[in-house]
Coordinates of C-alpha atoms in Angstrom, one line a residue:
M1 CA 0.0 0.0 0.0
L2 CA 1.8 3.1 -1.2
S3 CA -0.1 6.3 -0.6
D4 CA 2.4 8.9 -1.9
G5 CA 4.4 6.9 -4.4
T6 CA 7.8 8.2 -3.1
A7 CA 10.9 6.3 -3.9
R8 CA 11.6 5.9 -0.3
D9 CA 8.3 4.2 0.3
R10 CA 8.9 1.8 -2.5
D11 CA 12.3 0.9 -1.1
I12 CA 11.0 0.4 2.4
A13 CA 8.2 -1.8 1.1
R14 CA 10.6 -3.9 -1.0
A15 CA 12.9 -4.3 2.0
R16 CA 10.0 -5.4 4.2
L17 CA 8.9 -8.1 1.8
Q18 CA 12.5 -9.4 1.4
F19 CA 12.8 -9.5 5.2
L20 CA 9.6 -11.5 5.6
E21 CA 10.5 -14.0 2.9
N22 CA 14.0 -14.9 4.1
E23 CA 16.2 -14.8 7.2
D24 CA 18.4 -11.8 6.1
P25 CA 18.3 -8.8 8.3
P26 CA 16.6 -5.6 7.0
P27 CA 18.9 -3.4 4.9
T28 CA 20.3 -0.2 6.3
I29 CA 17.8 1.9 4.3
V30 CA 15.4 0.9 7.1
P31 CA 15.8 3.1 10.2
E32 CA 17.4 1.2 13.1
G33 CA 14.4 1.5 15.4
I34 CA 12.1 0.1 12.7
R35 CA 14.6 -2.8 12.0
N36 CA 14.6 -3.7 15.6
S37 CA 10.8 -3.7 15.8
W38 CA 10.5 -5.8 12.6
R39 CA 12.8 -8.4 14.2
R40 CA 10.7 -8.5 17.3
C41 CA 7.5 -8.9 15.3
K42 CA 8.9 -11.7 13.2
Y43 CA 10.1 -13.5 16.2
L44 CA 6.7 -13.2 17.8
G45 CA 4.9 -14.4 14.7
I46 CA 2.7 -11.4 14.4
G47 CA 0.4 -11.4 11.4
T48 CA 0.9 -9.0 8.5
D49 CA -2.6 -9.0 6.9
E50 CA -5.1 -8.6 9.7
V51 CA -5.3 -6.6 12.9
V52 CA -6.1 -8.9 15.9
V53 CA -5.9 -6.9 19.1
P54 CA -7.3 -7.4 22.7
Y55 CA -10.3 -5.4 23.7
Q56 CA -11.1 -4.1 27.2
P57 CA -14.3 -2.0 27.2
D58 CA -14.4 -1.7 31.1
Y59 CA -11.6 0.6 32.2
D60 CA -11.1 3.5 34.5
R61 CA -12.2 6.6 32.5
E62 CA -11.3 8.9 35.4
S63 CA -7.7 7.6 35.9
R64 CA -5.0 10.2 36.6
L65 CA -3.5 9.8 33.2
V66 CA -6.9 10.4 31.5
R67 CA -7.7 13.4 33.6
A68 CA -4.2 14.9 33.1
A69 CA -4.4 14.3 29.3
A70 CA -8.0 15.7 28.9
P71 CA -7.2 19.5 28.7
I72 CA -4.3 18.8 26.2
M73 CA -6.5 16.5 24.1
D74 CA -9.3 19.2 24.1
R75 CA -6.8 21.8 22.9
L76 CA -5.5 19.6 20.2
E77 CA -9.0 18.6 19.1
R78 CA -9.9 22.2 18.5
A79 CA -6.6 22.8 16.6
L80 CA -7.0 19.8 14.4
A81 CA -10.7 20.2 13.7
G82 CA -11.3 19.3 10.0
S83 CA -7.8 18.1 9.4
D84 CA -6.7 14.6 8.5
A85 CA -5.0 14.0 11.9
C86 CA -5.9 12.2 15.1
V87 CA -4.4 12.3 18.6
I88 CA -4.4 9.3 20.9
V89 CA -3.4 8.6 24.5
T90 CA -2.6 5.2 25.7
D91 CA -1.6 3.8 29.1
R92 CA 1.8 2.2 29.8
E93 CA 0.6 -1.2 28.5
G94 CA -0.7 0.1 25.2
W95 CA -4.4 0.3 26.0
V96 CA -6.0 3.2 24.1
R97 CA -7.7 5.5 26.7
D98 CA -8.7 8.6 24.6
R99 CA -8.9 9.5 20.9
R100 CA -9.7 12.7 19.1
V101 CA -10.1 12.7 15.3
G102 CA -10.2 15.6 12.9
E103 CA -12.1 14.1 10.0
K104 CA -14.7 11.3 9.6
R105 CA -12.9 9.4 6.9
L106 CA -9.8 8.9 9.1
S107 CA -12.1 8.1 12.1
A108 CA -13.7 5.3 10.0
H109 CA -10.4 3.9 9.0
L110 CA -9.1 3.8 12.6
D111 CA -12.2 2.1 13.7
R112 CA -11.6 -0.6 11.1
V113 CA -8.1 -1.3 12.3
H114 CA -9.3 -1.1 16.0
L115 CA -7.2 2.0 16.9
A116 CA -9.9 3.2 19.3
P117 CA -10.5 3.4 23.1
G118 CA -10.6 0.0 24.7
F119 CA -8.2 -1.7 22.3
N120 CA -4.5 -2.5 22.9
Y121 CA -1.9 -1.3 20.4
A122 CA 1.2 -2.7 22.0
E123 CA 3.8 -4.0 19.6
Q124 CA 3.2 -7.6 20.7
F125 CA -0.3 -7.5 19.2
V126 CA -0.2 -5.1 16.2
G127 CA 3.4 -5.2 15.2
T128 CA 5.5 -2.1 14.4
N129 CA 3.5 1.1 15.0
G130 CA 4.1 4.4 16.7
I131 CA 2.5 3.5 20.0
G132 CA 4.1 0.1 20.3
V133 CA 7.6 1.2 19.4
A134 CA 7.4 4.2 21.8
L135 CA 6.4 2.0 24.7
E136 CA 8.9 -0.7 23.8
E137 CA 11.9 1.5 23.4
R138 CA 10.9 4.3 25.8
R139 CA 11.7 7.1 23.4
P140 CA 9.9 9.2 20.7
N141 CA 9.7 7.7 17.3
V142 CA 8.0 8.2 13.9
V143 CA 6.6 5.3 11.8
L144 CA 5.9 6.2 8.2
G145 CA 3.5 4.4 6.0
T146 CA 5.2 1.3 4.7
E147 CA 7.4 1.0 7.8
H148 CA 4.4 -0.5 9.6
F149 CA 4.7 -4.3 10.0
N150 CA 1.0 -4.8 9.3
E151 CA -0.1 -4.0 5.8
R152 CA -3.5 -2.6 7.0
L153 CA -1.7 0.2 8.7
Q154 CA 0.5 1.3 5.8
N155 CA -1.7 4.1 4.5
V156 CA -1.2 6.2 7.6
S157 CA 1.9 7.6 9.4
C158 CA 2.2 8.1 13.1
A159 CA 4.5 9.8 15.7
A160 CA 4.5 8.9 19.3
A161 CA 6.3 9.9 22.5
P162 CA 6.4 8.2 25.9
I163 CA 4.7 10.0 28.8
R164 CA 6.7 9.7 32.0
N165 CA 5.8 10.5 35.6
S166 CA 8.4 13.1 36.4
V167 CA 8.2 12.3 40.2
T168 CA 9.0 8.6 39.9
G169 CA 10.5 8.5 36.4
R170 CA 8.3 5.5 35.5
L171 CA 6.4 5.2 32.2
A172 CA 2.8 6.4 32.5
G173 CA 1.7 6.0 28.8
A174 CA 2.2 7.3 25.3
M175 CA 1.0 10.2 23.2
N176 CA 0.4 9.5 19.5
L177 CA -0.4 11.5 16.5
T178 CA -1.7 9.7 13.4
C179 CA -2.5 11.1 9.9
W180 CA -2.8 10.0 6.3
N181 CA 0.5 9.7 4.5
G182 CA 1.5 13.0 3.0
P183 CA 4.2 15.7 2.8
S184 CA 3.7 16.9 6.4
R185 CA 4.0 13.5 8.0
T186 CA 7.7 14.1 9.1
L187 CA 6.7 17.2 11.0
M188 CA 4.5 15.3 13.5
A189 CA 7.3 14.5 16.0
A190 CA 7.7 18.0 17.4
L191 CA 3.9 18.3 18.1
V192 CA 3.5 15.0 19.8
Q193 CA 6.6 15.5 22.0
E194 CA 5.2 18.9 23.1
A195 CA 1.9 17.4 23.9
A196 CA 3.5 14.6 25.9
A197 CA 5.5 17.2 27.9
D198 CA 2.3 19.1 28.7
I199 CA 0.7 15.9 30.0
E200 CA 3.8 15.2 32.1
R201 CA 3.6 18.7 33.6
V202 CA -0.1 18.2 34.6
L203 CA 0.8 14.8 36.1
Y204 CA 3.5 16.4 38.1
E205 CA 1.2 19.1 39.5
S206 CA -1.3 16.5 40.4
S207 CA 1.3 14.3 42.0
S208 CA 2.6 17.3 44.1
S209 CA -0.9 17.9 45.4
H210 CA -1.4 14.2 46.2
Q211 CA 2.0 14.0 47.9
R212 CA 1.3 17.0 50.2
A213 CA -2.0 15.5 51.3
L214 CA -0.4 12.1 52.0
L215 CA 2.5 13.6 53.9
E216 CA 0.1 15.7 56.1
A217 CA -2.0 12.7 56.9
F218 CA 1.1 10.6 57.6
Q219 CA 2.5 13.2 60.0
Q220 CA -0.7 13.5 61.9
A221 CA -1.0 9.7 62.3
T222 CA 2.6 9.2 63.4
H223 CA 2.9 12.3 65.7
Y224 CA 2.3 10.2 68.8
G225 CA 2.8 6.5 69.5
D226 CA 4.6 3.7 67.6
R227 CA 1.7 1.9 65.8
P228 CA 2.8 0.7 62.3
V229 CA 1.5 3.3 59.8
L230 CA 1.6 3.1 56.1
C231 CA 0.6 5.8 53.5
L232 CA 0.1 4.5 50.0
G233 CA -0.3 6.7 46.9
Q234 CA 0.1 5.9 43.3
D235 CA 3.6 7.3 43.2
L236 CA 4.5 7.5 46.9
V237 CA 4.9 5.1 49.8
L238 CA 5.4 6.5 53.4
A239 CA 6.1 4.2 56.3
N240 CA 7.2 4.7 59.8
S241 CA 9.9 2.5 61.3
A242 CA 7.4 0.1 62.9
A243 CA 5.9 -0.6 59.5
S244 CA 9.0 -0.5 57.3
A245 CA 10.7 -3.1 59.4
R246 CA 7.9 -5.6 58.8
L247 CA 6.8 -4.9 55.2
T248 CA 8.3 -5.6 51.8
G249 CA 7.4 -4.0 48.4
D250 CA 5.1 -7.0 47.6
D251 CA 3.3 -6.4 50.9
H252 CA 2.7 -2.8 49.9
R253 CA 1.0 -4.0 46.7
L254 CA -1.1 -6.5 48.7
L255 CA -2.2 -3.8 51.1
H256 CA -2.9 -1.3 48.4
R257 CA -5.2 -3.8 46.6
A258 CA -6.9 -4.6 49.9
A259 CA -7.5 -0.9 50.6
D260 CA -9.1 -0.4 47.1
E261 CA -11.5 -3.2 48.0
L262 CA -12.2 -2.0 51.5
G263 CA -13.6 1.4 50.5
H264 CA -15.1 3.7 53.2
A265 CA -17.3 1.5 55.2
P266 CA -17.9 2.8 58.8
R267 CA -15.8 0.9 61.4
S268 CA -14.6 -1.5 58.8
R269 CA -11.4 -3.5 59.1
K270 CA -9.7 -6.2 57.0
E271 CA -7.2 -8.9 57.6
V272 CA -4.5 -9.3 55.0
Q273 CA -2.1 -12.2 54.7
L274 CA 1.3 -10.9 53.8
T275 CA 3.9 -12.6 51.5
G276 CA 5.8 -14.1 54.5
G277 CA 2.6 -15.7 55.9
T278 CA 2.1 -13.1 58.6
T279 CA -1.4 -11.8 59.0
V280 CA -2.0 -8.1 59.6
L281 CA -5.2 -6.4 60.7
M282 CA -5.6 -3.2 58.6
R283 CA -7.6 -0.1 59.3
C284 CA -8.0 2.1 56.2
R285 CA -8.8 5.8 55.5
R286 CA -8.8 7.4 52.1
V287 CA -6.8 10.6 51.8
D288 CA -8.1 13.2 49.5
S289 CA -6.4 16.2 47.9
P290 CA -7.7 19.2 45.8
A291 CA -6.8 17.1 42.8
G292 CA -8.9 14.1 43.9
A293 CA -8.2 10.9 45.7
A294 CA -4.5 10.8 46.8
G295 CA -4.2 7.4 48.3
Y296 CA -4.8 5.6 51.6
L297 CA -3.6 5.9 55.2
L298 CA -3.3 2.4 56.8
E299 CA -3.0 1.7 60.5
L300 CA -1.7 -1.8 61.0
A301 CA -1.8 -4.4 63.8
F302 CA 0.3 -7.5 63.3
T303 CA -1.1 -10.7 64.8
D304 CA 2.1 -11.3 66.9
G305 CA 2.1 -7.8 68.4
P306 CA 0.0 -6.1 71.1
S307 CA -3.8 -6.2 70.6
D308 CA -5.6 -3.3 69.1
R309 CA -7.5 -2.9 72.4
D310 CA -4.3 -2.2 74.3
R311 CA -3.9 1.0 72.3
S312 CA -5.8 4.2 72.0
P313 CA -7.3 5.2 68.7
S314 CA -4.4 7.5 68.0
G315 CA -1.9 4.7 68.2
T316 CA -0.5 5.5 71.6
R317 CA -0.8 3.3 74.7
S318 CA -3.9 3.8 76.9
R319 CA -3.4 6.7 79.3
T320 CA -5.3 4.9 82.0
G321 CA -2.8 2.0 81.9
A322 CA 0.1 4.4 82.1
R323 CA -1.3 6.1 85.3
S324 CA -2.0 2.8 86.9
G325 CA 1.5 1.7 86.2
S326 CA 3.0 4.7 87.9
G327 CA 0.8 4.4 90.9
A328 CA 1.3 0.6 91.6
R329 CA 4.0 -0.8 89.4
S330 CA 3.8 -4.5 90.5
G331 CA 0.0 -4.9 90.4
S332 CA -0.3 -2.8 87.3
G333 CA 2.4 -4.7 85.6
A334 CA 0.7 -8.0 86.3
R335 CA -2.6 -6.7 84.9
S336 CA -0.9 -5.3 81.9
G337 CA 0.9 -8.6 81.1
S338 CA -2.3 -10.5 81.5
A339 CA -4.1 -8.1 79.2
A340 CA -1.3 -8.4 76.6
R341 CA -1.5 -12.2 76.7
S342 CA -5.3 -12.1 76.5
G343 CA -5.1 -9.8 73.5
S344 CA -2.4 -11.9 71.8
R345 CA -4.6 -15.0 72.3
A346 CA -7.6 -13.2 70.8
E347 CA -5.6 -12.2 67.8
R348 CA -4.3 -15.7 67.3
D349 CA -7.8 -17.1 67.6
A350 CA -9.0 -14.7 64.9
T351 CA -6.8 -16.4 62.4
R352 CA -8.2 -19.9 63.1
P353 CA -11.0 -21.3 60.8
W354 CA -14.5 -20.3 61.6
P355 CA -16.8 -22.7 59.8
L356 CA -20.4 -21.7 59.0
P357 CA -23.1 -24.2 58.0
G358 CA -23.1 -24.8 54.2
L359 CA -20.1 -22.7 53.5
A360 CA -16.4 -23.5 53.0
G361 CA -13.1 -21.7 53.3
T362 CA -10.2 -21.1 55.7
D363 CA -8.6 -18.0 54.1
P364 CA -7.8 -15.4 56.8
A365 CA -9.9 -12.7 55.2
W366 CA -12.8 -15.2 54.9
N367 CA -12.4 -16.2 58.6
T368 CA -12.5 -12.5 59.6
V369 CA -15.7 -11.7 57.9
S370 CA -17.2 -15.0 59.0
R371 CA -16.5 -14.2 62.7
T372 CA -17.8 -10.7 62.3
V373 CA -21.1 -11.8 60.7
S374 CA -21.5 -14.5 63.4
R375 CA -20.9 -12.0 66.2
C376 CA -23.3 -9.5 64.7
A377 CA -26.0 -12.2 64.2
R378 CA -25.6 -13.2 67.8
D379 CA -25.7 -9.6 69.2
R380 CA -28.4 -8.5 66.6
T381 CA -26.0 -5.7 65.4
P382 CA -27.1 -4.1 62.1
L383 CA -24.4 -5.1 59.6
L384 CA -23.4 -3.9 56.2
L385 CA -21.7 -6.5 53.9
H386 CA -19.9 -5.2 50.9
G387 CA -18.1 -7.1 48.1
E388 CA -18.2 -8.0 44.5
T389 CA -21.3 -9.7 43.0
G390 CA -21.4 -13.4 43.7
T391 CA -19.0 -13.5 46.7
G392 CA -21.6 -14.9 49.0
K393 CA -22.8 -11.9 51.1
S394 CA -26.4 -13.2 51.4
A395 CA -25.2 -16.7 52.0
L396 CA -23.0 -15.5 54.9
A397 CA -26.0 -13.8 56.5
R398 CA -28.2 -16.9 56.1
A399 CA -25.5 -19.2 57.6
A400 CA -24.7 -16.9 60.5
H401 CA -28.5 -16.5 61.2
A402 CA -28.9 -20.3 61.2
L403 CA -25.9 -20.6 63.6
T404 CA -27.9 -18.6 66.2
G405 CA -30.5 -21.4 66.2
A406 CA -33.2 -19.3 64.5
A407 CA -36.1 -21.4 63.2
S408 CA -36.9 -19.1 60.3
A409 CA -34.7 -18.2 57.3
P410 CA -33.8 -14.5 56.7
L411 CA -36.2 -12.6 54.5
V412 CA -34.2 -11.3 51.5
V413 CA -35.5 -8.1 49.8
D414 CA -33.7 -6.8 46.7
A415 CA -33.8 -3.1 46.1
L416 CA -33.3 -3.8 42.4
D417 CA -36.6 -5.8 42.2
P418 CA -38.9 -4.1 39.7
Q419 CA -41.7 -4.3 42.3
A420 CA -39.6 -2.0 44.6
A421 CA -39.4 0.8 42.0
D422 CA -42.4 2.7 43.4
A423 CA -41.0 5.1 46.0
V424 CA -44.3 5.1 48.0
A425 CA -45.9 1.6 47.7
G426 CA -42.7 -0.3 46.7
L427 CA -39.6 -1.0 48.8
P428 CA -40.6 0.8 52.0
A429 CA -44.0 -1.1 52.1
V430 CA -42.3 -4.4 51.5
L431 CA -39.9 -3.8 54.4
R432 CA -42.7 -2.6 56.7
A433 CA -44.6 -5.8 56.0
A434 CA -41.7 -8.1 56.7
P435 CA -42.1 -10.3 59.8
A436 CA -40.2 -8.7 62.7
G437 CA -39.0 -9.6 66.2
P438 CA -36.3 -11.7 67.9
G439 CA -35.2 -14.6 65.9
R440 CA -36.0 -12.8 62.6
A441 CA -33.5 -11.5 60.1
L442 CA -34.0 -9.1 57.2
V443 CA -31.5 -8.8 54.4
L444 CA -31.7 -5.8 52.1
R445 CA -29.7 -6.5 48.9
N446 CA -28.2 -3.8 46.7
V447 CA -28.5 -1.0 49.2
D448 CA -26.9 1.3 46.8
A449 CA -29.9 0.9 44.5
V450 CA -32.2 2.6 46.9
T451 CA -33.3 5.9 45.3
P452 CA -33.1 9.3 47.0
E453 CA -36.9 9.4 47.2
Q454 CA -37.1 6.0 48.9
G455 CA -34.1 6.6 51.3
P456 CA -35.8 8.2 54.3
A457 CA -38.8 5.8 54.2
V458 CA -36.5 2.8 53.8
A459 CA -34.4 4.0 56.7
R460 CA -37.4 4.4 59.0
A461 CA -38.6 0.9 58.1
L462 CA -35.2 -0.7 58.9
E463 CA -35.0 1.2 62.2
A464 CA -38.4 0.1 63.2
A465 CA -37.6 -3.6 62.4
A466 CA -34.3 -3.3 64.3
A467 CA -36.2 -1.8 67.3
Q468 CA -38.3 -5.0 67.4
G469 CA -35.3 -7.2 67.6
T470 CA -34.9 -8.1 63.9
W471 CA -31.3 -8.5 62.7
I472 CA -30.7 -6.1 59.8
V473 CA -28.2 -6.9 57.1
G474 CA -27.5 -4.7 54.0
T475 CA -25.4 -5.8 51.0
L476 CA -23.9 -3.9 48.2
H477 CA -20.9 -3.9 45.9
R478 CA -18.8 -1.1 47.5
A479 CA -19.3 0.5 50.9
P480 CA -19.1 4.2 49.6
G481 CA -22.3 3.5 47.7
V482 CA -24.5 3.6 50.8
P483 CA -27.1 6.4 50.5
E484 CA -26.7 8.9 53.3
P485 CA -30.1 8.4 54.9
L486 CA -29.3 4.7 55.3
R487 CA -25.8 5.0 56.6
R488 CA -26.9 5.4 60.2
C489 CA -28.9 2.2 60.0
F490 CA -25.8 0.0 60.0
V491 CA -23.5 -0.1 63.0
E492 CA -20.8 -2.3 61.6
A493 CA -19.5 -3.2 58.2
A494 CA -17.4 -6.0 56.8
A495 CA -15.8 -6.7 53.4
V496 CA -16.4 -10.1 51.7
P497 CA -13.2 -11.1 49.8
A498 CA -13.4 -11.9 46.0
L499 CA -12.8 -15.5 45.0
R500 CA -9.6 -14.6 43.1
H501 CA -8.1 -13.3 46.4
R502 CA -8.8 -16.6 48.3
L503 CA -7.9 -19.2 45.7
A504 CA -6.4 -21.4 48.4
D505 CA -10.1 -22.1 49.3
L506 CA -10.8 -23.4 45.8
P507 CA -10.5 -27.2 46.6
A508 CA -12.8 -26.9 49.6
L509 CA -15.3 -24.7 47.6
V510 CA -15.3 -27.1 44.7
D511 CA -16.0 -30.1 47.0
C512 CA -18.8 -28.1 48.8
L513 CA -20.5 -27.1 45.6
L514 CA -20.2 -30.5 44.0
R515 CA -21.9 -32.0 47.1
R516 CA -24.8 -29.7 46.4
I517 CA -25.0 -30.7 42.8
G518 CA -25.3 -34.4 43.6
A519 CA -23.7 -37.4 45.3
G520 CA -20.7 -39.0 43.6
V521 CA -19.8 -36.0 41.3
E522 CA -16.1 -35.3 41.3
C523 CA -13.4 -33.5 39.3
A524 CA -10.5 -35.1 37.4
P525 CA -7.1 -34.2 38.8
E526 CA -6.2 -31.9 35.9
V527 CA -9.4 -29.8 36.4
L528 CA -8.4 -28.0 39.6
P529 CA -5.2 -26.3 38.2
L530 CA -7.3 -25.0 35.3
L531 CA -9.9 -23.6 37.7
R532 CA -7.1 -21.9 39.6
R533 CA -5.9 -20.0 36.5
H534 CA -9.2 -18.1 36.1
D535 CA -9.9 -14.7 37.7
W536 CA -13.6 -15.6 38.4
P537 CA -15.1 -12.1 38.0
G538 CA -18.5 -13.7 38.9
N539 CA -16.9 -15.2 42.1
V540 CA -18.4 -18.2 43.9
R541 CA -21.7 -17.8 42.0
Q542 CA -19.9 -18.2 38.7
L543 CA -17.9 -21.2 39.9
N544 CA -21.1 -22.8 41.0
D545 CA -22.7 -22.2 37.6
V546 CA -19.6 -23.6 35.8
L547 CA -19.5 -26.8 37.9
G548 CA -23.3 -27.3 37.5
Q549 CA -23.1 -27.0 33.7
A550 CA -20.0 -29.2 33.5
A551 CA -21.6 -31.9 35.7
A552 CA -24.8 -31.9 33.7
G553 CA -22.9 -32.3 30.4
R554 CA -20.1 -34.7 31.6
R555 CA -19.5 -37.8 29.6
T556 CA -18.1 -40.0 32.4
Y557 CA -18.6 -40.3 36.1
R558 CA -16.4 -37.2 36.7
I559 CA -15.9 -33.7 35.3
E560 CA -13.0 -33.6 32.8
L561 CA -11.3 -30.9 30.9
R562 CA -13.5 -31.2 27.9
D563 CA -16.6 -30.7 30.0
L564 CA -15.5 -27.3 31.1
P565 CA -16.7 -24.2 29.1
P566 CA -14.2 -22.8 26.5
F567 CA -13.5 -19.5 28.3
L568 CA -11.7 -21.4 31.1
H569 CA -9.1 -22.6 28.6
S570 CA -8.2 -18.9 27.8
A571 CA -5.8 -17.2 30.2
G572 CA -6.6 -13.7 28.9
S573 CA -7.8 -11.2 31.5
R574 CA -9.5 -8.8 29.1
R575 CA -13.2 -8.7 28.4
L576 CA -14.0 -10.0 24.9
S577 CA -16.7 -8.8 22.6
A578 CA -19.5 -11.2 21.7
W579 CA -17.9 -11.9 18.3
E580 CA -14.4 -12.5 19.9
A581 CA -15.9 -14.8 22.6
S582 CA -17.7 -16.8 19.9
E583 CA -14.4 -17.1 17.9
R584 CA -12.5 -18.1 20.9
D585 CA -15.0 -20.7 22.0
T586 CA -15.1 -22.2 18.5
L587 CA -11.3 -22.4 18.4
V588 CA -11.1 -24.0 21.9
Q589 CA -13.8 -26.6 21.0
A590 CA -11.9 -27.6 17.9
L591 CA -8.7 -28.0 19.8
L592 CA -10.3 -30.0 22.5
E593 CA -12.0 -32.3 19.9
T594 CA -8.6 -32.9 18.3
D595 CA -6.7 -33.4 21.5
G596 CA -4.8 -30.2 21.0
N597 CA -3.6 -31.1 17.5
K598 CA -3.2 -27.6 15.8
L599 CA -3.0 -29.0 12.3
L600 CA -6.2 -31.1 12.6
A601 CA -8.0 -28.2 14.3
A602 CA -6.9 -25.8 11.5
Q603 CA -8.2 -28.2 8.9
R604 CA -11.5 -28.6 10.7
L605 CA -12.0 -24.9 10.9
G606 CA -10.7 -24.2 7.4
I607 CA -7.9 -21.9 8.4
S608 CA -4.1 -22.1 8.4
R609 CA -2.1 -23.5 11.3
T610 CA -0.3 -20.1 11.5
T611 CA -3.7 -18.4 12.2
I612 CA -4.4 -21.0 14.9
Y613 CA -1.2 -20.1 16.7
R614 CA -1.9 -16.4 16.3
K615 CA -5.4 -16.7 17.6
M616 CA -4.3 -18.8 20.6
R617 CA -1.8 -16.1 21.5
A618 CA -4.3 -13.3 21.1
Y619 CA -6.9 -15.1 23.3
G620 CA -4.4 -16.5 25.8
I621 CA -5.4 -20.1 25.0
T622 CA -3.1 -22.6 26.7
L623 CA -4.6 -26.0 26.7
P624 CA -3.1 -28.3 29.4
T625 CA -1.0 -31.2 28.0
R626 CA -2.7 -34.5 28.2
P627 CA -0.8 -37.4 29.8

């Protein structure tokens, strides 16, 4: 595809074809950066006649990079209006996060080659292109027309520059300018580098604001006492000596992930198992700055240290204990040692399994929430359970309620039920009509779906039920979603961990779910490793559905690899479109039916074996080897 007919384009195109047909290195007429990229592409077996890229429609459209790039993108969009140019921002992994196009014809072409938000244009998927090379080599570059490895990209030219976080020096993303091939194509580099520098400046200003807020929160938390304190931002980690002596970089990442899940539930805590096996009890508070959320302030209590109750909320030791110690050293010391041993035993007990009827799992985070729910059920304490869909929030409430010896099951009311849509006669009326009194439990699912109009009436109905002795439980995805009128209805809150964060419980969960399906159903030994590879976005509910379908369609007395749905044979973490999912499933099915023989699968599907390999790489298909 030669758009301008220049001699250079013809020479580059000829050199590319010669390079693809034999093992000779590209001639020196090809720029060094393009030669290196071609070699990488050929080694990876990237296709030259079609664009097959991952797609991820669900991404953070309010990330720091997107917010920092927005004013620069707005300015460039106004400047390029009506022109044959397009500006694009990607994150550090090549995912397109924003795109502004000057003309419709170019926009339609970019859509055809999937250069659009949600798609990934890293070199490993598309081959030589401006974005991919800039991210791979960490420097600005220009890819002109026929220098693209993929033929479908050769009628455009692009310039890209990496975007770095000037505070940490790490790569944040890339800025790209794409236009039709033409005389001005070599002048793009200066514009794209200037735009990247502008985004870096905005990121720096945002980072400075975040860092000031984190530093102030950290200084306030560590002014008194020696409690381990950790401040986690995107580009900054602050730890006092009590925390830094016990934590590694991997621990910081685990705690940051746990803080993201914990949210802002009132009086919420979370136990996290660190990389060395130690369990830490974490209290979390989000730190905000004028530029938005800056990070988290974490107060930690290690299971082998003094109990939380031996310290005041500020992290210092109890003043009452200090005065007693000065007045009567021996007696006070004895009491203090006893309290410390009692607290230590309580914390050790908190890590032991806490089985609930009909449920399975011994993960520390699962034990913590199980104990909390059981205690709240016993004490009739209104509880808010938050966690991803399918984690078992309602099941926890039912099991803990049964553990109290109650004769009746909890009444479950879903705020998303269409019958609850009416603000007057809907959800509040259903809650008021629910049986109330000691021994009763009321579970309100999807608390965040309660409308502002319903909020006050729903809060009054819950408070009236609680006053009669009913145990009130609310469930939702994330704790910050609790409507303000309902917040005071819940005294405690607990986070239910996602299945992907407690995969050690997977064997016990599989056994428990299979017993529900039917007696005698079991899994072949090679099934469990495949189940462990999956992220389970639908959590335990999705696992239950998969096992039920596999058991219903199994061909022998046990569930085997071929009985599992095709998506489990794909290790890719991105979300696929309906068309991509159908293509992946067809490919996996053909491979399973041919016992992994790529040639036979290709013949059955009417495609080449090279395409089979390329599709397997694109979808992350790695079928286990049969014995």
